[in-house]
PDB file of C-alpha atoms and ligand atoms in Angstrom:
ATOM      1  CA  MET A 238       7.040 -59.005 -76.776  1.00 80.00           C
ATOM      2  CA  GLN A 239       7.569 -60.227 -73.250  1.00 94.00           C
ATOM      3  CA  ARG A 240       8.566 -57.335 -71.067  1.00 98.00           C
ATOM      4  CA  VAL A 241      10.494 -59.176 -68.348  1.00 98.00           C
ATOM      5  CA  ASN A 242      11.619 -62.163 -70.359  1.00 97.00           C
ATOM      6  CA  GLY A 243      14.027 -64.456 -68.484  1.00 97.00           C
ATOM      7  CA  LYS A 244      14.168 -62.344 -65.349  1.00 98.00           C
ATOM      8  CA  VAL A 245      14.172 -64.161 -62.004  1.00 98.00           C
ATOM      9  CA  VAL A 246      11.867 -62.282 -59.648  1.00 98.00           C
ATOM     10  CA  ILE A 247      10.792 -62.826 -56.032  1.00 99.00           C
ATOM     11  CA  VAL A 248       7.346 -61.554 -54.978  1.00 99.00           C
ATOM     12  CA  THR A 249       6.637 -61.588 -51.234  1.00 99.00           C
ATOM     13  CA  GLY A 250       3.033 -61.926 -50.131  1.00 98.00           C
ATOM     14  CA  GLY A 251       2.311 -63.431 -53.532  1.00 98.00           C
ATOM     15  CA  ALA A 252      -0.495 -65.714 -52.359  1.00 98.00           C
ATOM     16  CA  SER A 253      -3.210 -63.043 -52.341  1.00 98.00           C
ATOM     17  CA  GLY A 254      -4.406 -59.699 -53.669  1.00 98.00           C
ATOM     18  CA  ILE A 255      -1.835 -57.404 -55.264  1.00 98.00           C
ATOM     19  CA  GLY A 256       0.978 -59.937 -54.858  1.00 98.00           C
ATOM     20  CA  GLU A 257      -1.013 -62.602 -56.644  1.00 98.00           C
ATOM     21  CA  ALA A 258      -1.607 -60.222 -59.566  1.00 98.00           C
ATOM     22  CA  ASP A 259       2.110 -59.337 -59.586  1.00 98.00           C
ATOM     23  CA  VAL A 260       2.978 -63.021 -59.837  1.00 98.00           C
ATOM     24  CA  ARG A 261       0.521 -63.602 -62.686  1.00 98.00           C
ATOM     25  CA  LEU A 262       1.448 -60.540 -64.764  1.00 98.00           C
ATOM     26  CA  LEU A 263       5.194 -61.006 -64.290  1.00 98.00           C
ATOM     27  CA  ALA A 264       4.923 -64.664 -65.320  1.00 98.00           C
ATOM     28  CA  GLU A 265       2.786 -63.731 -68.344  1.00 98.00           C
ATOM     29  CA  GLN A 266       5.525 -61.305 -69.370  1.00 98.00           C
ATOM     30  CA  GLY A 267       8.202 -63.982 -69.278  1.00 98.00           C
ATOM     31  CA  ALA A 268       9.630 -63.830 -65.754  1.00 98.00           C
ATOM     32  CA  ARG A 269      10.458 -66.853 -63.652  1.00 98.00           C
ATOM     33  CA  VAL A 270       8.619 -65.947 -60.436  1.00 98.00           C
ATOM     34  CA  ILE A 271       9.304 -67.131 -56.908  1.00 98.00           C
ATOM     35  CA  LEU A 272       6.158 -66.583 -54.876  1.00 98.00           C
ATOM     36  CA  ALA A 273       7.047 -66.256 -51.187  1.00 98.00           C
ATOM     37  CA  ASP A 274       4.352 -66.187 -48.510  1.00 98.00           C
ATOM     38  CA  VAL A 275       3.418 -67.518 -45.080  1.00 98.00           C
ATOM     39  CA  GLU A 276       0.154 -68.898 -46.534  1.00 98.00           C
ATOM     40  CA  GLU A 277       1.225 -72.302 -47.839  1.00 98.00           C
ATOM     41  CA  GLU A 278      -2.013 -73.651 -49.277  1.00 98.00           C
ATOM     42  CA  LYS A 279      -2.997 -70.470 -51.097  1.00 98.00           C
ATOM     43  CA  GLY A 280       0.561 -69.860 -52.270  1.00 98.00           C
ATOM     44  CA  ARG A 281       0.929 -73.312 -53.764  1.00 98.00           C
ATOM     45  CA  ALA A 282      -2.432 -72.988 -55.517  1.00 98.00           C
ATOM     46  CA  VAL A 283      -1.477 -69.631 -57.056  1.00 98.00           C
ATOM     47  CA  ALA A 284       1.882 -70.981 -58.239  1.00 98.00           C
ATOM     48  CA  GLN A 285       0.217 -74.010 -59.792  1.00 97.00           C
ATOM     49  CA  ARG A 286      -2.449 -71.915 -61.532  1.00 97.00           C
ATOM     50  CA  THR A 287       0.129 -69.455 -62.825  1.00 97.00           C
ATOM     51  CA  GLY A 288       2.784 -71.742 -64.261  1.00 91.00           C
ATOM     52  CA  ASN A 289       6.341 -70.413 -64.543  1.00 91.00           C
ATOM     53  CA  ALA A 290       6.082 -69.738 -60.788  1.00 97.00           C
ATOM     54  CA  GLU A 291       7.146 -71.649 -57.702  1.00 98.00           C
ATOM     55  CA  PHE A 292       6.004 -71.275 -54.116  1.00 98.00           C
ATOM     56  CA  VAL A 293       8.370 -70.959 -51.158  1.00 98.00           C
ATOM     57  CA  ARG A 294       7.121 -70.711 -47.583  1.00 98.00           C
ATOM     58  CA  HIS A 295       8.719 -67.578 -46.234  1.00 98.00           C
ATOM     59  CA  ASP A 296       8.100 -65.078 -43.439  1.00 98.00           C
ATOM     60  CA  VAL A 297       9.392 -61.617 -44.421  1.00 98.00           C
ATOM     61  CA  SER A 298      10.112 -60.727 -40.808  1.00 98.00           C
ATOM     62  CA  SER A 299      12.569 -63.624 -40.368  1.00 98.00           C
ATOM     63  CA  GLU A 300      16.177 -62.938 -41.365  1.00 98.00           C
ATOM     64  CA  ALA A 301      16.876 -66.685 -41.448  1.00 98.00           C
ATOM     65  CA  ASP A 302      14.007 -67.119 -43.941  1.00 98.00           C
ATOM     66  CA  TRP A 303      15.509 -64.413 -46.158  1.00 99.00           C
ATOM     67  CA  GLU A 304      18.943 -66.079 -46.085  1.00 98.00           C
ATOM     68  CA  ASP A 305      17.375 -69.420 -47.033  1.00 98.00           C
ATOM     69  CA  LEU A 306      15.184 -67.920 -49.765  1.00 98.00           C
ATOM     70  CA  ILE A 307      17.954 -66.016 -51.522  1.00 98.00           C
ATOM     71  CA  ALA A 308      20.374 -68.960 -51.276  1.00 98.00           C
ATOM     72  CA  ARG A 309      17.728 -71.264 -52.731  1.00 98.00           C
ATOM     73  CA  VAL A 310      16.894 -68.938 -55.630  1.00 98.00           C
ATOM     74  CA  VAL A 311      20.541 -68.390 -56.531  1.00 98.00           C
ATOM     75  CA  ALA A 312      21.303 -72.118 -56.291  1.00 98.00           C
ATOM     76  CA  ARG A 313      18.363 -72.977 -58.534  1.00 98.00           C
ATOM     77  CA  TYR A 314      18.394 -70.164 -61.110  1.00 98.00           C
ATOM     78  CA  GLY A 315      21.918 -68.814 -60.793  1.00 98.00           C
ATOM     79  CA  ARG A 316      20.706 -65.229 -60.481  1.00 98.00           C
ATOM     80  CA  LEU A 317      18.252 -62.748 -59.001  1.00 98.00           C
ATOM     81  CA  ASP A 318      16.951 -59.866 -61.120  1.00 98.00           C
ATOM     82  CA  GLY A 319      13.931 -58.564 -59.254  1.00 99.00           C
ATOM     83  CA  LEU A 320      12.349 -58.347 -55.811  1.00 99.00           C
ATOM     84  CA  VAL A 321       8.856 -57.091 -55.027  1.00 99.00           C
ATOM     85  CA  ASN A 322       8.548 -56.351 -51.301  1.00 99.00           C
ATOM     86  CA  ASN A 323       4.776 -56.648 -51.274  1.00 98.00           C
ATOM     87  CA  ALA A 324       3.819 -58.594 -48.126  1.00 98.00           C
ATOM     88  CA  GLY A 325       1.984 -56.377 -45.686  1.00 98.00           C
ATOM     89  CA  ILE A 326      -0.567 -56.223 -42.905  1.00 98.00           C
ATOM     90  CA  ILE A 327      -2.894 -53.536 -41.556  1.00 97.00           C
ATOM     91  CA  ARG A 328      -4.363 -52.876 -38.100  1.00 96.00           C
ATOM     92  CA  VAL A 329      -6.865 -50.097 -37.423  1.00 95.00           C
ATOM     93  CA  GLY A 330      -6.477 -47.567 -34.635  1.00 95.00           C
ATOM     94  CA  ASP A 331      -6.583 -43.774 -34.397  1.00 94.00           C
ATOM     95  CA  PRO A 332      -4.082 -41.756 -32.360  1.00 95.00           C
ATOM     96  CA  CYS A 333      -6.054 -42.408 -29.166  1.00 94.00           C
ATOM     97  CA  THR A 334      -6.830 -46.089 -29.698  1.00 94.00           C
ATOM     98  CA  ILE A 335      -3.651 -47.347 -31.361  1.00 96.00           C
ATOM     99  CA  THR A 336      -1.981 -50.169 -29.450  1.00 97.00           C
ATOM    100  CA  LEU A 337       1.724 -50.858 -29.260  1.00 98.00           C
ATOM    101  CA  ASP A 338       1.128 -54.490 -30.200  1.00 98.00           C
ATOM    102  CA  ALA A 339      -0.616 -53.459 -33.424  1.00 98.00           C
ATOM    103  CA  LEU A 340       2.017 -50.857 -34.261  1.00 98.00           C
ATOM    104  CA  ARG A 341       4.871 -53.285 -33.659  1.00 98.00           C
ATOM    105  CA  ALA A 342       3.187 -55.986 -35.751  1.00 98.00           C
ATOM    106  CA  MET A 343       2.873 -53.586 -38.715  1.00 98.00           C
ATOM    107  CA  MET A 344       6.402 -52.259 -38.325  1.00 98.00           C
ATOM    108  CA  THR A 345       7.727 -55.815 -38.170  1.00 98.00           C
ATOM    109  CA  VAL A 346       6.065 -57.044 -41.352  1.00 98.00           C
ATOM    110  CA  ASN A 347       5.777 -53.849 -43.407  1.00 98.00           C
ATOM    111  CA  LEU A 348       9.048 -52.101 -42.576  1.00 98.00           C
ATOM    112  CA  GLU A 349      11.415 -54.764 -41.231  1.00 98.00           C
ATOM    113  CA  GLY A 350      10.299 -57.189 -43.943  1.00 99.00           C
ATOM    114  CA  THR A 351      11.214 -54.625 -46.588  1.00 99.00           C
ATOM    115  CA  VAL A 352      14.536 -53.732 -44.961  1.00 99.00           C
ATOM    116  CA  LEU A 353      15.527 -57.402 -44.743  1.00 99.00           C
ATOM    117  CA  GLY A 354      14.440 -58.043 -48.311  1.00 99.00           C
ATOM    118  CA  CYS A 355      16.672 -55.265 -49.619  1.00 99.00           C
ATOM    119  CA  LYS A 356      19.564 -56.328 -47.405  1.00 99.00           C
ATOM    120  CA  HIS A 357      19.608 -59.894 -48.695  1.00 98.00           C
ATOM    121  CA  ALA A 358      18.595 -59.274 -52.312  1.00 99.00           C
ATOM    122  CA  ILE A 359      21.234 -56.630 -53.060  1.00 99.00           C
ATOM    123  CA  PRO A 360      24.311 -58.916 -52.845  1.00 98.00           C
ATOM    124  CA  ALA A 361      22.606 -61.507 -55.075  1.00 98.00           C
ATOM    125  CA  MET A 362      21.665 -58.774 -57.568  1.00 98.00           C
ATOM    126  CA  ILE A 363      25.241 -57.461 -57.570  1.00 98.00           C
ATOM    127  CA  ASP A 364      26.391 -60.963 -58.527  1.00 98.00           C
ATOM    128  CA  SER A 365      23.748 -60.969 -61.282  1.00 98.00           C
ATOM    129  CA  GLY A 366      24.985 -57.699 -62.755  1.00 98.00           C
ATOM    130  CA  GLY A 367      22.134 -55.536 -61.429  1.00 98.00           C
ATOM    131  CA  GLY A 368      18.459 -55.664 -60.617  1.00 98.00           C
ATOM    132  CA  SER A 369      15.259 -53.884 -59.640  1.00 99.00           C
ATOM    133  CA  ILE A 370      13.572 -53.711 -56.227  1.00 99.00           C
ATOM    134  CA  VAL A 371       9.960 -52.563 -55.910  1.00 99.00           C
ATOM    135  CA  ASN A 372       8.634 -51.695 -52.469  1.00 99.00           C
ATOM    136  CA  ILE A 373       4.873 -51.568 -52.039  1.00 99.00           C
ATOM    137  CA  ALA A 374       3.933 -48.718 -49.705  1.00 98.00           C
ATOM    138  CA  SER A 375       0.514 -47.007 -49.744  1.00 98.00           C
ATOM    139  CA  ILE A 376      -1.008 -43.557 -50.203  1.00 96.00           C
ATOM    140  CA  GLY A 377      -1.152 -43.797 -46.417  1.00 96.00           C
ATOM    141  CA  ALA A 378       2.537 -42.841 -46.663  1.00 97.00           C
ATOM    142  CA  VAL A 379       1.517 -39.387 -47.896  1.00 95.00           C
ATOM    143  CA  SER A 380      -1.905 -38.772 -46.379  1.00 91.00           C
ATOM    144  CA  GLY A 381      -3.445 -38.475 -42.931  1.00 90.00           C
ATOM    145  CA  LEU A 382      -5.558 -41.604 -42.775  1.00 91.00           C
ATOM    146  CA  TYR A 383      -5.794 -41.349 -39.011  1.00 92.00           C
ATOM    147  CA  PHE A 384      -8.060 -44.363 -38.579  1.00 92.00           C
ATOM    148  CA  TYR A 385      -5.010 -46.500 -39.328  1.00 94.00           C
ATOM    149  CA  GLY A 386      -2.243 -44.051 -38.542  1.00 96.00           C
ATOM    150  CA  GLY A 387       0.225 -46.745 -37.468  1.00 98.00           C
ATOM    151  CA  TYR A 388      -0.138 -48.386 -40.874  1.00 98.00           C
ATOM    152  CA  CYS A 389       0.524 -45.004 -42.532  1.00 98.00           C
ATOM    153  CA  ALA A 390       3.659 -44.602 -40.400  1.00 98.00           C
ATOM    154  CA  SER A 391       4.937 -48.032 -41.426  1.00 98.00           C
ATOM    155  CA  LYS A 392       4.337 -47.251 -45.106  1.00 98.00           C
ATOM    156  CA  GLY A 393       5.882 -43.791 -44.816  1.00 98.00           C
ATOM    157  CA  ALA A 394       8.960 -45.521 -43.462  1.00 98.00           C
ATOM    158  CA  VAL A 395       8.974 -47.915 -46.414  1.00 98.00           C
ATOM    159  CA  ALA A 396       8.858 -45.014 -48.900  1.00 98.00           C
ATOM    160  CA  SER A 397      11.609 -43.202 -47.039  1.00 98.00           C
ATOM    161  CA  TYR A 398      13.806 -46.293 -46.789  1.00 98.00           C
ATOM    162  CA  THR A 399      13.408 -46.888 -50.517  1.00 99.00           C
ATOM    163  CA  ARG A 400      15.138 -43.576 -51.225  1.00 98.00           C
ATOM    164  CA  SER A 401      18.100 -44.602 -49.053  1.00 98.00           C
ATOM    165  CA  VAL A 402      18.425 -47.935 -50.827  1.00 99.00           C
ATOM    166  CA  ALA A 403      18.196 -46.279 -54.240  1.00 99.00           C
ATOM    167  CA  ALA A 404      20.848 -43.703 -53.317  1.00 98.00           C
ATOM    168  CA  TYR A 405      23.157 -46.381 -51.887  1.00 98.00           C
ATOM    169  CA  CYS A 406      22.898 -48.444 -55.057  1.00 98.00           C
ATOM    170  CA  ALA A 407      23.403 -45.427 -57.318  1.00 98.00           C
ATOM    171  CA  VAL A 408      26.402 -43.989 -55.468  1.00 98.00           C
ATOM    172  CA  ASN A 409      28.067 -47.390 -55.415  1.00 98.00           C
ATOM    173  CA  LYS A 410      27.231 -47.997 -59.094  1.00 98.00           C
ATOM    174  CA  LEU A 411      25.594 -51.337 -58.354  1.00 98.00           C
ATOM    175  CA  GLY A 412      23.209 -51.274 -61.311  1.00 98.00           C
ATOM    176  CA  ILE A 413      20.321 -51.849 -58.914  1.00 99.00           C
ATOM    177  CA  ARG A 414      17.222 -49.656 -58.942  1.00 99.00           C
ATOM    178  CA  CYS A 415      14.774 -49.285 -56.069  1.00 99.00           C
ATOM    179  CA  ASN A 416      11.356 -47.637 -56.314  1.00 99.00           C
ATOM    180  CA  THR A 417       8.139 -47.346 -54.349  1.00 98.00           C
ATOM    181  CA  VAL A 418       4.575 -47.961 -55.495  1.00 98.00           C
ATOM    182  CA  LEU A 419       1.885 -46.198 -53.473  1.00 98.00           C
ATOM    183  CA  PRO A 420      -1.518 -47.768 -54.096  1.00 97.00           C
ATOM    184  CA  GLY A 421      -4.794 -46.231 -53.013  1.00 93.00           C
ATOM    185  CA  GLY A 422      -7.634 -48.512 -51.965  1.00 91.00           C
ATOM    186  CA  VAL A 423      -7.409 -51.859 -53.748  1.00 94.00           C
ATOM    187  CA  ASP A 424     -10.100 -54.491 -53.580  1.00 91.00           C
ATOM    188  CA  THR A 425      -8.278 -57.305 -51.749  1.00 94.00           C
ATOM    189  CA  PRO A 426      -8.740 -59.425 -48.599  1.00 93.00           C
ATOM    190  CA  LEU A 427      -6.497 -56.949 -46.708  1.00 94.00           C
ATOM    191  CA  VAL A 428      -9.204 -54.289 -46.622  1.00 90.00           C
ATOM    192  CA  SER A 429     -12.389 -56.341 -46.832  1.00 88.00           C
ATOM    193  CA  GLY A 430     -13.169 -56.278 -43.102  1.00 86.00           C
ATOM    194  CA  LEU A 431     -11.727 -52.858 -42.287  1.00 88.00           C
ATOM    195  CA  GLU A 432     -14.945 -50.886 -42.015  1.00 84.00           C
ATOM    196  CA  ALA A 433     -16.417 -53.337 -39.509  1.00 87.00           C
ATOM    197  CA  GLU A 434     -13.165 -53.328 -37.546  1.00 89.00           C
ATOM    198  CA  MET A 435     -13.144 -49.535 -37.418  1.00 90.00           C
ATOM    199  CA  ALA A 436     -16.762 -49.403 -36.296  1.00 87.00           C
ATOM    200  CA  ALA A 437     -16.001 -51.881 -33.518  1.00 90.00           C
ATOM    201  CA  GLN A 438     -12.775 -50.294 -32.328  1.00 88.00           C
ATOM    202  CA  MET A 439     -13.606 -46.625 -32.871  1.00 88.00           C
ATOM    203  CA  PRO A 440     -17.398 -46.264 -32.659  1.00 87.00           C
ATOM    204  CA  GLY A 441     -18.692 -42.916 -33.927  1.00 83.00           C
ATOM    205  CA  MET A 442     -15.365 -41.947 -35.463  1.00 80.00           C
ATOM    206  CA  ARG A 443     -15.611 -39.347 -38.232  1.00 77.00           C
ATOM    207  CA  ILE A 444     -14.324 -40.590 -41.542  1.00 72.00           C
ATOM    208  CA  PRO A 445     -13.564 -37.825 -44.063  1.00 65.00           C
ATOM    209  CA  PRO A 446     -15.442 -38.025 -47.385  1.00 55.00           C
ATOM    210  CA  SER A 447     -12.187 -38.868 -49.062  1.00 50.00           C
ATOM    211  CA  ALA A 448     -11.589 -42.074 -47.195  1.00 52.00           C
ATOM    212  CA  PRO A 449     -10.958 -44.861 -49.652  1.00 51.00           C
ATOM    213  CA  VAL A 450     -13.112 -47.148 -47.505  1.00 51.00           C
ATOM    214  CA  GLN A 451     -16.184 -45.181 -48.625  1.00 56.00           C
ATOM    215  CA  PRO A 452     -17.205 -46.742 -51.913  1.00 55.00           C
ATOM    216  CA  ASP A 453     -19.471 -43.837 -52.954  1.00 60.00           C
ATOM    217  CA  ALA A 454     -16.837 -41.129 -52.535  1.00 59.00           C
ATOM    218  CA  PRO A 455     -16.075 -39.268 -55.789  1.00 55.00           C
ATOM    219  CA  GLN A 456     -13.713 -41.049 -58.158  1.00 56.00           C
ATOM    220  CA  MET A 457     -13.116 -43.611 -55.459  1.00 59.00           C
ATOM    221  CA  ARG A 458     -13.749 -46.909 -57.090  1.00 72.00           C
ATOM    222  CA  SER A 459     -11.380 -49.330 -55.522  1.00 80.00           C
ATOM    223  CA  ALA A 460      -8.488 -50.277 -57.706  1.00 92.00           C
ATOM    224  CA  VAL A 461      -8.204 -53.862 -58.834  1.00 95.00           C
ATOM    225  CA  PRO A 462      -4.913 -55.633 -58.094  1.00 98.00           C
ATOM    226  CA  GLU A 463      -3.927 -55.496 -61.773  1.00 98.00           C
ATOM    227  CA  ASP A 464      -3.949 -51.667 -61.624  1.00 97.00           C
ATOM    228  CA  ILE A 465      -0.988 -51.989 -59.275  1.00 98.00           C
ATOM    229  CA  ALA A 466       0.649 -55.037 -60.862  1.00 98.00           C
ATOM    230  CA  ASN A 467       0.953 -53.228 -64.203  1.00 98.00           C
ATOM    231  CA  ALA A 468       3.213 -50.663 -62.528  1.00 98.00           C
ATOM    232  CA  VAL A 469       5.196 -53.437 -60.867  1.00 99.00           C
ATOM    233  CA  VAL A 470       5.868 -55.072 -64.256  1.00 98.00           C
ATOM    234  CA  TYR A 471       7.043 -51.704 -65.594  1.00 98.00           C
ATOM    235  CA  LEU A 472       9.408 -51.160 -62.646  1.00 99.00           C
ATOM    236  CA  ILE A 473      10.870 -54.674 -62.845  1.00 99.00           C
ATOM    237  CA  SER A 474      11.315 -54.371 -66.615  1.00 98.00           C
ATOM    238  CA  ASP A 475      14.137 -52.522 -68.364  1.00 98.00           C
ATOM    239  CA  GLU A 476      11.557 -49.997 -69.601  1.00 98.00           C
ATOM    240  CA  SER A 477      12.116 -48.193 -66.292  1.00 98.00           C
ATOM    241  CA  SER A 478      15.922 -48.319 -66.512  1.00 98.00           C
ATOM    242  CA  PHE A 479      16.240 -44.568 -65.777  1.00 98.00           C
ATOM    243  CA  MET A 480      13.930 -44.673 -62.774  1.00 98.00           C
ATOM    244  CA  SER A 481      15.312 -45.176 -59.286  1.00 98.00           C
ATOM    245  CA  GLY A 482      14.444 -43.619 -55.947  1.00 98.00           C
ATOM    246  CA  GLY A 483      11.061 -42.724 -57.394  1.00 98.00           C
ATOM    247  CA  GLU A 484       7.434 -43.223 -56.487  1.00 98.00           C
ATOM    248  CA  ILE A 485       4.407 -44.203 -58.520  1.00 98.00           C
ATOM    249  CA  ARG A 486       1.166 -43.162 -56.862  1.00 97.00           C
ATOM    250  CA  ILE A 487      -1.807 -45.172 -58.133  1.00 96.00           C
ATOM    251  CA  ASP A 488      -4.985 -43.833 -56.554  1.00 91.00           C
ATOM    252  CA  ASN A 489      -7.042 -42.146 -59.276  1.00 89.00           C
ATOM    253  CA  CYS A 490      -6.600 -38.736 -57.600  1.00 85.00           C
ATOM    254  CA  ALA A 491      -7.795 -39.901 -54.168  1.00 84.00           C
ATOM    255  CA  SER A 492      -4.903 -38.320 -52.314  1.00 84.00           C
ATOM    256  CA  ILE A 493      -5.044 -34.974 -54.129  1.00 82.00           C
ATOM    257  CA  ILE A 494      -8.745 -34.147 -54.447  1.00 74.00           C
ATOM    258  CA  ALA A 495      -9.934 -35.803 -51.291  1.00 52.00           C
ATOM    259  CA  ALA A 496      -9.846 -32.829 -48.985  1.00 49.00           C
ATOM    260  CA  VAL A 497     -11.854 -30.486 -51.203  1.00 45.00           C
ATOM    261  CA  VAL A 498     -14.689 -32.707 -52.426  1.00 41.00           C
ATOM    262  CA  GLU A 499     -17.772 -33.271 -50.309  1.00 41.00           C
TER     263      GLU A 499
HETATM  264  N1  NAD B 728      -5.407 -53.414 -50.561  1.00 97.48           N
HETATM  265  C1  NAD B 728      -5.155 -52.106 -50.445  1.00 97.48           C
HETATM  266  O1  NAD B 728      -6.095 -51.260 -50.438  1.00 97.48           O
HETATM  267  C2  NAD B 728      -3.755 -51.626 -50.321  1.00 97.48           C
HETATM  268  C3  NAD B 728      -3.527 -50.237 -50.450  1.00 97.48           C
HETATM  269  C4  NAD B 728      -2.222 -49.766 -50.340  1.00 97.48           C
HETATM  270  C5  NAD B 728      -1.181 -50.636 -50.115  1.00 97.48           C
HETATM  271  N2  NAD B 728      -1.433 -51.984 -49.994  1.00 97.48           N
HETATM  272  C6  NAD B 728      -0.281 -52.836 -49.742  1.00 97.48           C
HETATM  273  O2  NAD B 728      -0.181 -53.786 -50.770  1.00 97.48           O
HETATM  274  C7  NAD B 728       0.445 -54.965 -50.267  1.00 97.48           C
HETATM  275  C8  NAD B 728      -0.400 -56.173 -50.612  1.00 97.48           C
HETATM  276  O3  NAD B 728      -1.650 -56.018 -49.952  1.00 97.48           O
HETATM  277  P1  NAD B 728      -2.978 -56.773 -50.414  1.00 97.48           P
HETATM  278  O4  NAD B 728      -4.045 -55.765 -50.345  1.00 97.48           O
HETATM  279  O5  NAD B 728      -2.750 -57.546 -51.632  1.00 97.48           O
HETATM  280  O6  NAD B 728      -3.166 -57.732 -49.134  1.00 97.48           O
HETATM  281  P2  NAD B 728      -3.532 -59.275 -48.986  1.00 97.48           P
HETATM  282  O7  NAD B 728      -3.885 -59.445 -47.556  1.00 97.48           O
HETATM  283  O8  NAD B 728      -4.504 -59.682 -50.021  1.00 97.48           O
HETATM  284  O9  NAD B 728      -2.139 -59.993 -49.287  1.00 97.48           O
HETATM  285  C9  NAD B 728      -1.033 -59.846 -48.427  1.00 97.48           C
HETATM  286  C10 NAD B 728      -0.221 -61.112 -48.474  1.00 97.48           C
HETATM  287  O10 NAD B 728       0.907 -60.928 -47.612  1.00 97.48           O
HETATM  288  C11 NAD B 728       1.109 -62.139 -46.901  1.00 97.48           C
HETATM  289  N3  NAD B 728       1.837 -61.898 -45.657  1.00 97.48           N
HETATM  290  C12 NAD B 728       1.402 -61.266 -44.543  1.00 97.48           C
HETATM  291  N4  NAD B 728       2.349 -61.298 -43.599  1.00 97.48           N
HETATM  292  C13 NAD B 728       3.414 -61.943 -44.142  1.00 97.48           C
HETATM  293  C14 NAD B 728       4.705 -62.273 -43.667  1.00 97.48           C
HETATM  294  N5  NAD B 728       5.097 -61.976 -42.413  1.00 97.48           N
HETATM  295  N6  NAD B 728       5.562 -62.921 -44.504  1.00 97.48           N
HETATM  296  C15 NAD B 728       5.170 -63.250 -45.766  1.00 97.48           C
HETATM  297  N7  NAD B 728       3.963 -62.987 -46.255  1.00 97.48           N
HETATM  298  C16 NAD B 728       3.092 -62.319 -45.455  1.00 97.48           C
HETATM  299  C17 NAD B 728      -0.309 -62.664 -46.647  1.00 97.48           C
HETATM  300  O11 NAD B 728      -0.298 -64.054 -46.335  1.00 97.48           O
HETATM  301  C18 NAD B 728      -0.991 -62.337 -47.963  1.00 97.48           C
HETATM  302  O12 NAD B 728      -0.883 -63.409 -48.881  1.00 97.48           O
HETATM  303  C19 NAD B 728       0.611 -54.733 -48.763  1.00 97.48           C
HETATM  304  O13 NAD B 728       1.929 -54.304 -48.500  1.00 97.48           O
HETATM  305  C20 NAD B 728      -0.382 -53.647 -48.466  1.00 97.48           C
HETATM  306  O14 NAD B 728      -0.022 -52.913 -47.333  1.00 97.48           O
HETATM  307  C21 NAD B 728      -2.688 -52.485 -50.100  1.00 97.48           C
END
């Protein structure tokens, strides 16, 4: 059985990491996937490897890019059933070293990208008779990871905005669901240089034993992208038809046992 058979789904940031796994698993389960990313070479390669996927160059922070992307998808496939707002960036910085430039960059991609995605996908989903939006936040949305507090703020805003979108769609009976996925540490290029960056920018900073960047912390193996993509397939599929405004936290307990384990 293919779990998202025939659904037309956009995945932003689909050229790497979690987004790449989303693209692959959704396509394997029968979706027609539009992989949108600023990374042209990598994006095209992923689409080619995957099959049943096409690449579109797209910057989530550009409203004009969103208008073009949605118009193109509707013109080509006649519908839009799913959107995964996955593209994201991270910049380190604790409350005393955070810079406005870094904060604004994260807010622009992580929050504004998600807001614009919802804004432009919803009308196309209404015309398609409904749909499912999945916003990728982070356990940073619910924990005090102060070494990248600006990132946590941007992801907290994504989780909060998701609830507004879900409520709007429900009250107006649009048949559109909107949910958040909150991954813990996932082994992807996003986090590969973080420790070195933190050491350079915040020398001597104390990192709690729970920090997902510490590979030997209890129960803290990094997730693999597929751990997250499996939840994305579920949320895009009709299996989750009674779930909207919700959150799936995927961190193998990191955010609940962290503070008490040495
Ligand atoms: N890796 C983790 O530990 C982790 C944990 C929690 C949440 N997340 C979130 O998961 C999502 C995917 O992260 P990942 O780890 O796979 O990262 P990644 O760096 O491997 O992939 C992110 C992708 O987003 C694309 N991108 C960046 N800015 C863009 C823009 N303006 N427009 C379009 N595409 C853009 C990049 O080109 C890249 O292909 C992000 O939202 C991230 O914040 C990651």
